[in-house]
Coordinates of C-alpha atoms and ligand atoms in Angstrom, one line a residue:
X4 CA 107.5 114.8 91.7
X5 CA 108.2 112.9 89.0
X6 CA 105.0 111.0 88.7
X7 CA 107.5 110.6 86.3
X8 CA 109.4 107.5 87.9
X9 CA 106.2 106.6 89.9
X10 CA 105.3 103.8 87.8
X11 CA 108.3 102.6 87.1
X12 CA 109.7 102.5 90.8
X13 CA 106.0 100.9 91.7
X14 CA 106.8 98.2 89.4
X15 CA 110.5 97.3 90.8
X16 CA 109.0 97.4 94.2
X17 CA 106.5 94.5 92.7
X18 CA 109.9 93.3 90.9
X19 CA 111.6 93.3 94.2
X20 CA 108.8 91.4 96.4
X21 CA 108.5 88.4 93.8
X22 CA 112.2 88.1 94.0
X23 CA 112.1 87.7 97.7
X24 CA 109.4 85.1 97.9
X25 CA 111.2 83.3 95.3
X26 CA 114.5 83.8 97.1
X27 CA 112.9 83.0 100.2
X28 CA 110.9 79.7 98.9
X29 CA 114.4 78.2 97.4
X30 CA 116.5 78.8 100.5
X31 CA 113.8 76.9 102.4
X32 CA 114.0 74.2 99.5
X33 CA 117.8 73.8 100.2
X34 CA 117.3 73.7 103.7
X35 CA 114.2 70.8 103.6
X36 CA 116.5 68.6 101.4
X37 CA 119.2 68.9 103.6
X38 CA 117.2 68.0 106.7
X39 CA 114.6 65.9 104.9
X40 CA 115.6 63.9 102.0
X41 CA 112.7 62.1 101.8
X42 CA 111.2 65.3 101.0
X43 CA 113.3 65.7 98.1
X44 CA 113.1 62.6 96.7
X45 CA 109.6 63.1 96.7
X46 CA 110.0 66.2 95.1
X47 CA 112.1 64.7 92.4
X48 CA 109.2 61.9 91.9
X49 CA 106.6 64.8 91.8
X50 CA 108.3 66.5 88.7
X51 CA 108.6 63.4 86.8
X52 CA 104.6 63.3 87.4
X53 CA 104.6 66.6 85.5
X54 CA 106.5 66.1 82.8
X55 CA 104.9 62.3 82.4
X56 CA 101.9 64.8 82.2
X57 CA 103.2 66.7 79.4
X58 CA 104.1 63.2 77.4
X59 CA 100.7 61.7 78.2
X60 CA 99.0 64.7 76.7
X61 CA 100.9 65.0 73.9
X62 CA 100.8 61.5 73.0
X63 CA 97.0 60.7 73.7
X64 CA 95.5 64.0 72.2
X65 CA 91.9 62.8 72.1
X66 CA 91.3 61.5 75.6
X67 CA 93.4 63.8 77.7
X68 CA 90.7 63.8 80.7
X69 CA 91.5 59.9 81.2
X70 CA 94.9 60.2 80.7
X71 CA 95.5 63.4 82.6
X72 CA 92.6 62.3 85.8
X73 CA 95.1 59.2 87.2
X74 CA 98.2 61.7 87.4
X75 CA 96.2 64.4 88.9
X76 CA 95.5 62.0 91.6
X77 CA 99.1 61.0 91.9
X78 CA 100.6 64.1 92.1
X79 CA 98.3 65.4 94.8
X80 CA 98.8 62.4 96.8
X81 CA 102.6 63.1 96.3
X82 CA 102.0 66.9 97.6
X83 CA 100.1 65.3 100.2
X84 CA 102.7 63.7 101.6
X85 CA 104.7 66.2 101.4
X86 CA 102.8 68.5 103.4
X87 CA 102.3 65.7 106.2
X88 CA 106.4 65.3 105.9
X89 CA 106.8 69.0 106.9
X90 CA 104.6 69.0 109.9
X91 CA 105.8 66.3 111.2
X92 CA 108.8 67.5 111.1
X93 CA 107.7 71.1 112.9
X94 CA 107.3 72.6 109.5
X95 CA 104.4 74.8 108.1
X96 CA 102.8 73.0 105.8
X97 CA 103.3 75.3 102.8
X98 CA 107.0 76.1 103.9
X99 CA 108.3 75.8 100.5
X100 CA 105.9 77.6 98.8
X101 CA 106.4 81.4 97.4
X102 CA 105.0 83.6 99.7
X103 CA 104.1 86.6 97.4
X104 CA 103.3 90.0 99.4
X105 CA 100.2 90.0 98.0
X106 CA 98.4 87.0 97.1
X107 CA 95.7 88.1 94.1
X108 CA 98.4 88.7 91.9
X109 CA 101.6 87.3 93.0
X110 CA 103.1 90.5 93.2
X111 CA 103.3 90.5 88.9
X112 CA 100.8 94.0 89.4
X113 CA 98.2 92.7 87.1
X114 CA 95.5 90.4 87.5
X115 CA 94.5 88.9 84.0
X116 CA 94.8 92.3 82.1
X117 CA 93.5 94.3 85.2
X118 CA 96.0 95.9 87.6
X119 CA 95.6 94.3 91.0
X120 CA 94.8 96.6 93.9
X121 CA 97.8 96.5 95.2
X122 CA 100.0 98.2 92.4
X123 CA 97.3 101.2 92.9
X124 CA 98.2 101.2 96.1
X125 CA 101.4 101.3 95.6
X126 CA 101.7 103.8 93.2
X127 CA 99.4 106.1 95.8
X128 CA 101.3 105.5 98.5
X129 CA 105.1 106.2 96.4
X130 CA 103.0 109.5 94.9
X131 CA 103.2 110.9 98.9
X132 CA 106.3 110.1 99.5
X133 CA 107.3 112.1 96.4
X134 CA 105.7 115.1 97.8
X135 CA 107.5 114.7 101.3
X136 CA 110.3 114.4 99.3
X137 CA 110.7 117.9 98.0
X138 CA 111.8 119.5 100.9
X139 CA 112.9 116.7 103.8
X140 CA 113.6 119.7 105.9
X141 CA 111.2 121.8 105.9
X142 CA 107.8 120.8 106.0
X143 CA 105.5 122.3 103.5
X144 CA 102.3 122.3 105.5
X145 CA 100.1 125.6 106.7
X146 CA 101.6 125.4 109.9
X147 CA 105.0 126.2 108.3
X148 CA 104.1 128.9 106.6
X149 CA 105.0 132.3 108.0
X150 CA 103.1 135.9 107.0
X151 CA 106.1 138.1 108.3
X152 CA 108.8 137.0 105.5
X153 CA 106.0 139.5 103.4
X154 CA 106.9 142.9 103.8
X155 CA 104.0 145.1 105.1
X156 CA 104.5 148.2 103.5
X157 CA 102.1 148.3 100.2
X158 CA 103.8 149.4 96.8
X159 CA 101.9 150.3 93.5
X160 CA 99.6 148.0 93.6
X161 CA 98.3 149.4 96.4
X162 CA 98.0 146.7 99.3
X163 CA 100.7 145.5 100.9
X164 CA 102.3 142.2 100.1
X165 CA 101.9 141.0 103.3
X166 CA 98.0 141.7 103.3
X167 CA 97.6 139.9 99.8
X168 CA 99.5 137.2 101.1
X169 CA 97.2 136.7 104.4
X170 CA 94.1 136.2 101.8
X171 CA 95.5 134.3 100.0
X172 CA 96.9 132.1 102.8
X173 CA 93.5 132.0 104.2
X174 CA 92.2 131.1 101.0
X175 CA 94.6 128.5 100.5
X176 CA 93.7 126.9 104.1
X177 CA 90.0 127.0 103.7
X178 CA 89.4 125.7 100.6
X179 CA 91.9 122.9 102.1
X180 CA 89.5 122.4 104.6
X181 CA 86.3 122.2 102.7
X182 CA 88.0 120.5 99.6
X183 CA 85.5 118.4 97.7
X184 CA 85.3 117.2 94.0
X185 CA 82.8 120.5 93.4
X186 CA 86.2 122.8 94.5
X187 CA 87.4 125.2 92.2
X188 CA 90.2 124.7 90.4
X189 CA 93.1 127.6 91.1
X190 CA 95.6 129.3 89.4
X191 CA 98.4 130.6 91.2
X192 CA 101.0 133.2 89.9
X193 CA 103.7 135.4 91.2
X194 CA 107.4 135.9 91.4
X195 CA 109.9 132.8 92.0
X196 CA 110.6 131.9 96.0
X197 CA 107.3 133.3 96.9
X198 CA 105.5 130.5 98.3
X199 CA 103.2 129.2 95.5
X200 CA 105.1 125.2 95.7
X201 CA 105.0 125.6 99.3
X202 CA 101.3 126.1 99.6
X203 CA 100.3 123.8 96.8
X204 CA 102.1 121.3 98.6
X205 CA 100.3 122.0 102.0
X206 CA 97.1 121.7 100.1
X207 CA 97.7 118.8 98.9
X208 CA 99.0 117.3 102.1
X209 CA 95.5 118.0 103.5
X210 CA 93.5 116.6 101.2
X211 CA 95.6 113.7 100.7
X212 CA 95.0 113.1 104.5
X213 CA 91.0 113.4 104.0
X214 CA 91.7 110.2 101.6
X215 CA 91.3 112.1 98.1
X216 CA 94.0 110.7 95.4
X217 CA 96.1 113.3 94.8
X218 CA 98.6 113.7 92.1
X219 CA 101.5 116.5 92.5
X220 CA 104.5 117.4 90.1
X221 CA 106.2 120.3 88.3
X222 CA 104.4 120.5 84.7
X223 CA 107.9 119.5 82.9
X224 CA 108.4 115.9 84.9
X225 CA 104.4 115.1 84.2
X226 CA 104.2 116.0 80.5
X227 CA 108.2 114.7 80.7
X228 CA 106.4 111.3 81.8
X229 CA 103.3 111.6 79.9
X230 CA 105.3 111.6 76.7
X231 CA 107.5 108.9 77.3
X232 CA 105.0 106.8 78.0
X233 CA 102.6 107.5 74.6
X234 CA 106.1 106.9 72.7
X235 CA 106.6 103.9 74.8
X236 CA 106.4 100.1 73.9
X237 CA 104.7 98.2 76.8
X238 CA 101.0 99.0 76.7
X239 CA 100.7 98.7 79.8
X240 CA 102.9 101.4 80.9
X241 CA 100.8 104.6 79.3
X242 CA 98.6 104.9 82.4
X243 CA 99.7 108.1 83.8
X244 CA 97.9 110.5 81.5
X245 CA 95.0 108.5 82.6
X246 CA 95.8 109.4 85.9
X247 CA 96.4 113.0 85.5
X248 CA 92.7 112.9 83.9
X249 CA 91.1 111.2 86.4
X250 CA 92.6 111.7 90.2
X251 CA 90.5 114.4 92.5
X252 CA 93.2 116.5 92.6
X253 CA 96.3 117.0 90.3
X254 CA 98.6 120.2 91.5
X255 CA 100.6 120.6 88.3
X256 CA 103.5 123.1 89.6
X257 CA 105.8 125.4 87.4
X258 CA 103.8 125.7 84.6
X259 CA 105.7 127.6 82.1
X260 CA 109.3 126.3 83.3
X261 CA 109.1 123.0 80.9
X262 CA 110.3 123.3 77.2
X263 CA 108.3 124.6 74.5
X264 CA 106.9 121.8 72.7
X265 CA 103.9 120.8 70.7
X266 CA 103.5 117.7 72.3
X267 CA 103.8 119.1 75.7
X268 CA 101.0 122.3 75.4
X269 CA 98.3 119.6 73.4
X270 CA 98.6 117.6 76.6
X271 CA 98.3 120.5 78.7
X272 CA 95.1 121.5 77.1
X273 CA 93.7 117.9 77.4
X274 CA 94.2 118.2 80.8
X275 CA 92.5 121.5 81.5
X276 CA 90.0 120.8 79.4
X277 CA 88.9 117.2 80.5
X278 CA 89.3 117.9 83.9
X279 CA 87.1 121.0 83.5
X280 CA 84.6 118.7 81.9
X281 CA 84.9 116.1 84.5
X282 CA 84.6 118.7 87.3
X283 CA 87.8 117.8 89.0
X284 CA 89.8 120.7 90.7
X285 CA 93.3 121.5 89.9
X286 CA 96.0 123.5 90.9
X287 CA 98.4 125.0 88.3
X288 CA 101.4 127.6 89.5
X289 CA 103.3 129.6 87.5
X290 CA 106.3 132.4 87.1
X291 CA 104.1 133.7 84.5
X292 CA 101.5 136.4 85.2
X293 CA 98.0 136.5 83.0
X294 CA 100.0 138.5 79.8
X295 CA 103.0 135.8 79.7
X296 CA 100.7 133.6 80.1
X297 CA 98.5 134.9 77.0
X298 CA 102.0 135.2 75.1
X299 CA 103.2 131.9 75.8
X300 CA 100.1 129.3 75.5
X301 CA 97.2 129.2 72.5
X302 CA 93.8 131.3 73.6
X303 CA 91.9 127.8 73.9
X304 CA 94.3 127.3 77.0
X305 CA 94.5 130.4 78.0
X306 CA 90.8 131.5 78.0
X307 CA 90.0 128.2 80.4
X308 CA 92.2 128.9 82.8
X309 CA 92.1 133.1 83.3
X310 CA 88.1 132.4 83.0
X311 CA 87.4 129.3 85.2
X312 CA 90.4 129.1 87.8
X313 CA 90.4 131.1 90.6
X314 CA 93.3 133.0 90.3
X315 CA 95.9 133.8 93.5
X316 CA 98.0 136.7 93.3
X317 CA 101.6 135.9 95.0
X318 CA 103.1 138.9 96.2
X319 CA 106.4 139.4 98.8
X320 CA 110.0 139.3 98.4
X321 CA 112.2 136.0 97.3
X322 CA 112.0 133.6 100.1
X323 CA 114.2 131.5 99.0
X324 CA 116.9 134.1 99.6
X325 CA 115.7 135.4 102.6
X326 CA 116.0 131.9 104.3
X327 CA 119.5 131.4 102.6
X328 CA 120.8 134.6 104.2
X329 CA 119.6 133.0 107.6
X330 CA 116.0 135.1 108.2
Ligands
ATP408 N1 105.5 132.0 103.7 C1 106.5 131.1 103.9 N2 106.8 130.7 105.1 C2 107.8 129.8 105.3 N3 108.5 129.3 104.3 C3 108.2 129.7 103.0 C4 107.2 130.6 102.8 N4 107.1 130.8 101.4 C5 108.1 130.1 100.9 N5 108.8 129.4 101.8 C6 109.9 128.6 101.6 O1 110.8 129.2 100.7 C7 111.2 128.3 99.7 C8 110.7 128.8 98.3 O2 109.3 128.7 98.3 P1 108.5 128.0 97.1 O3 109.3 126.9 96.6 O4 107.2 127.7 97.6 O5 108.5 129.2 96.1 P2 107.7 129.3 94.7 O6 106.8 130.4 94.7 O7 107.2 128.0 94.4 O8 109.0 129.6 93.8 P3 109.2 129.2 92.2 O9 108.4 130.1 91.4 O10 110.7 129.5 92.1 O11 108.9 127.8 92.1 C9 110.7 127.0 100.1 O12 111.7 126.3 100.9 C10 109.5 127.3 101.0 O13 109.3 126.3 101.9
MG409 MG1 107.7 126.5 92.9
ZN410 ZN1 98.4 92.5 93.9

């Protein structure tokens, strides 16, 4: 994925709903004072209550509650009549009100400095659609995944790639099936076009459908996102590190294929470590085998995962190719 984007594509949705209702509220405005002008002369008589509001205030600083109580009760009166205006006329009576998609926060995302419900939602919701988005085609889900692209004849290692793959197939689908908070976490490695994203992404299908929030993307679009965001302005923005910290199951894919940087391997360790700490399971897969592994990222790293992930062996012949030569 790009958990990347999530955010951001959460927050035009949000955008995108607030323009609506606003759209929506001023097109019935236009259409009220065409068909009832009283309406909008009331309207008109209703703002000058507001700003007379703003004058009285300003001018009578130390006894606003007098000032401001008589022009409370007009202008309610005023929106009163309004409303009876409307129904008489076969109206609702909050027809020219913005009707926000979601009425704690107006569809602005926050509420105060919290972030409503509904952006969580949101973001939860676009985060599955990013993993169906992968692959449109083909589904990455158990069912789809075949045992005879492995070839069945064992080489030096001494079982057949076709056999390793069946455990860990069967692995993959029962610790699916029993997945709870207490799950290890797994580390899976092996040759490119081998199946690793494909049964990542079939985990994480099924316990996204047991209701667990689930967070899935290639290691160089999360830490990709994760920096962006600590180098960012908006305060508000930086929550997906956060996220990667704290959801029940974070399947961080391609680990190894994002750029060499500082930046990128101290978040990587704050990831295996805290989550080890918390007890939340992950999922990391990689090109790299245990040595390129050791090579390529600091011991502290390296002794958490070879030490405390289960690791999955991937074994078989480029699948990738096989399909694109039509077996
Ligand atoms: N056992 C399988 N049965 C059916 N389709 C498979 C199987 N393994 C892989 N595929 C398909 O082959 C393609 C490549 O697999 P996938 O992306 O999972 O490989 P990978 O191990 O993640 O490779 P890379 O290391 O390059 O990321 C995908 O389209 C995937 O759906
Ligand atoms: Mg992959
Ligand atoms: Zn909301």
């Amino acid at each position: 994925m790009s958990t990347g984007g999530i955010p951001d594509k959460a927050r035009a949705i949000l955008a995108q709903r607030r323009q609506y209702a606003q759209i929506t509220a001023d097109r019935h405005m236009k259409e009220i004072n065409d068909k009832i002008p009283e309406i909008a002369r009331l309207k008109a008589e209703l703002a000058d209550t507001g700003s007379e509001l703003v004058r009285t205030v300003l001018a009578n600083p130390h006894n606003i509650e007098a000032a401001v109580g008589s022009l409370k009760d007009k202008s309610l009166a005023l929106q009163e009549k309004i409303k009876e205006l409307l129904i008489k006329n076969g109206y609702p009576e909050d027809y020219l009100k913005e009707k926000y998609f979601c009425p704690y926060c107006d569809d602005t995302g926050y509420v105060g400095s919290r972030k409503c419900a509904c952006f969580t939602r949101l973001v939860k919701q676009l985060s599955a659609e990013e993993m169906n988005r992968r692959s449109p085609l083909e589904l990455c889900d158990f069912q789809t995944f075949r045992l005879d692209y492995y070839p069945d004849t064992a080489g030096q290692e001494g079982i057949s790639p076709r056999k390793q793959m069946e455990r860990v197939y069967q692995y993959c689908v029962r610790y699916a099936e029993g997945f709870s908070l207490k799950s290890a976490s797994l580390f899976l490695f092996g040759g490119t076009g081998l199946g690793k994203t494909h049964l990542s992404l079939a985990i994480a299908h099924a316990v996204l459908d047991k209701g667990y929030h689930v967070i899935y993307g290639s290691a160089q679009d999360l830490f990709r996102q994760v920096e962006r965001e600590h180098f960012g302005k908006d305060a508000a923005d930086k929550d997906t590190l956060q996220n990667l910290l704290d959801c029940d199951l974070l399947v961080l894919d391609d680990l190894g294929a994002e750029f060499e940087s500082g930046y990128y391997t101290a978040c990587l360790y704050n990831i295996v470590n805290s989550r080890i700490n918390a007890q939340r399971p992950t999922i990391i897969s990689s090109n790299l085998d245990s040595e390129q592994i050791q090579q390529r990222y600091p011991e502290r790293i390296v002794s958490r995962l070879l030490a405390v992930y289960q690791s999955l062996r991937f074994m078989g012949k480029d699948i990738r190719q096989l399909k694109a030569a039509g077996q």
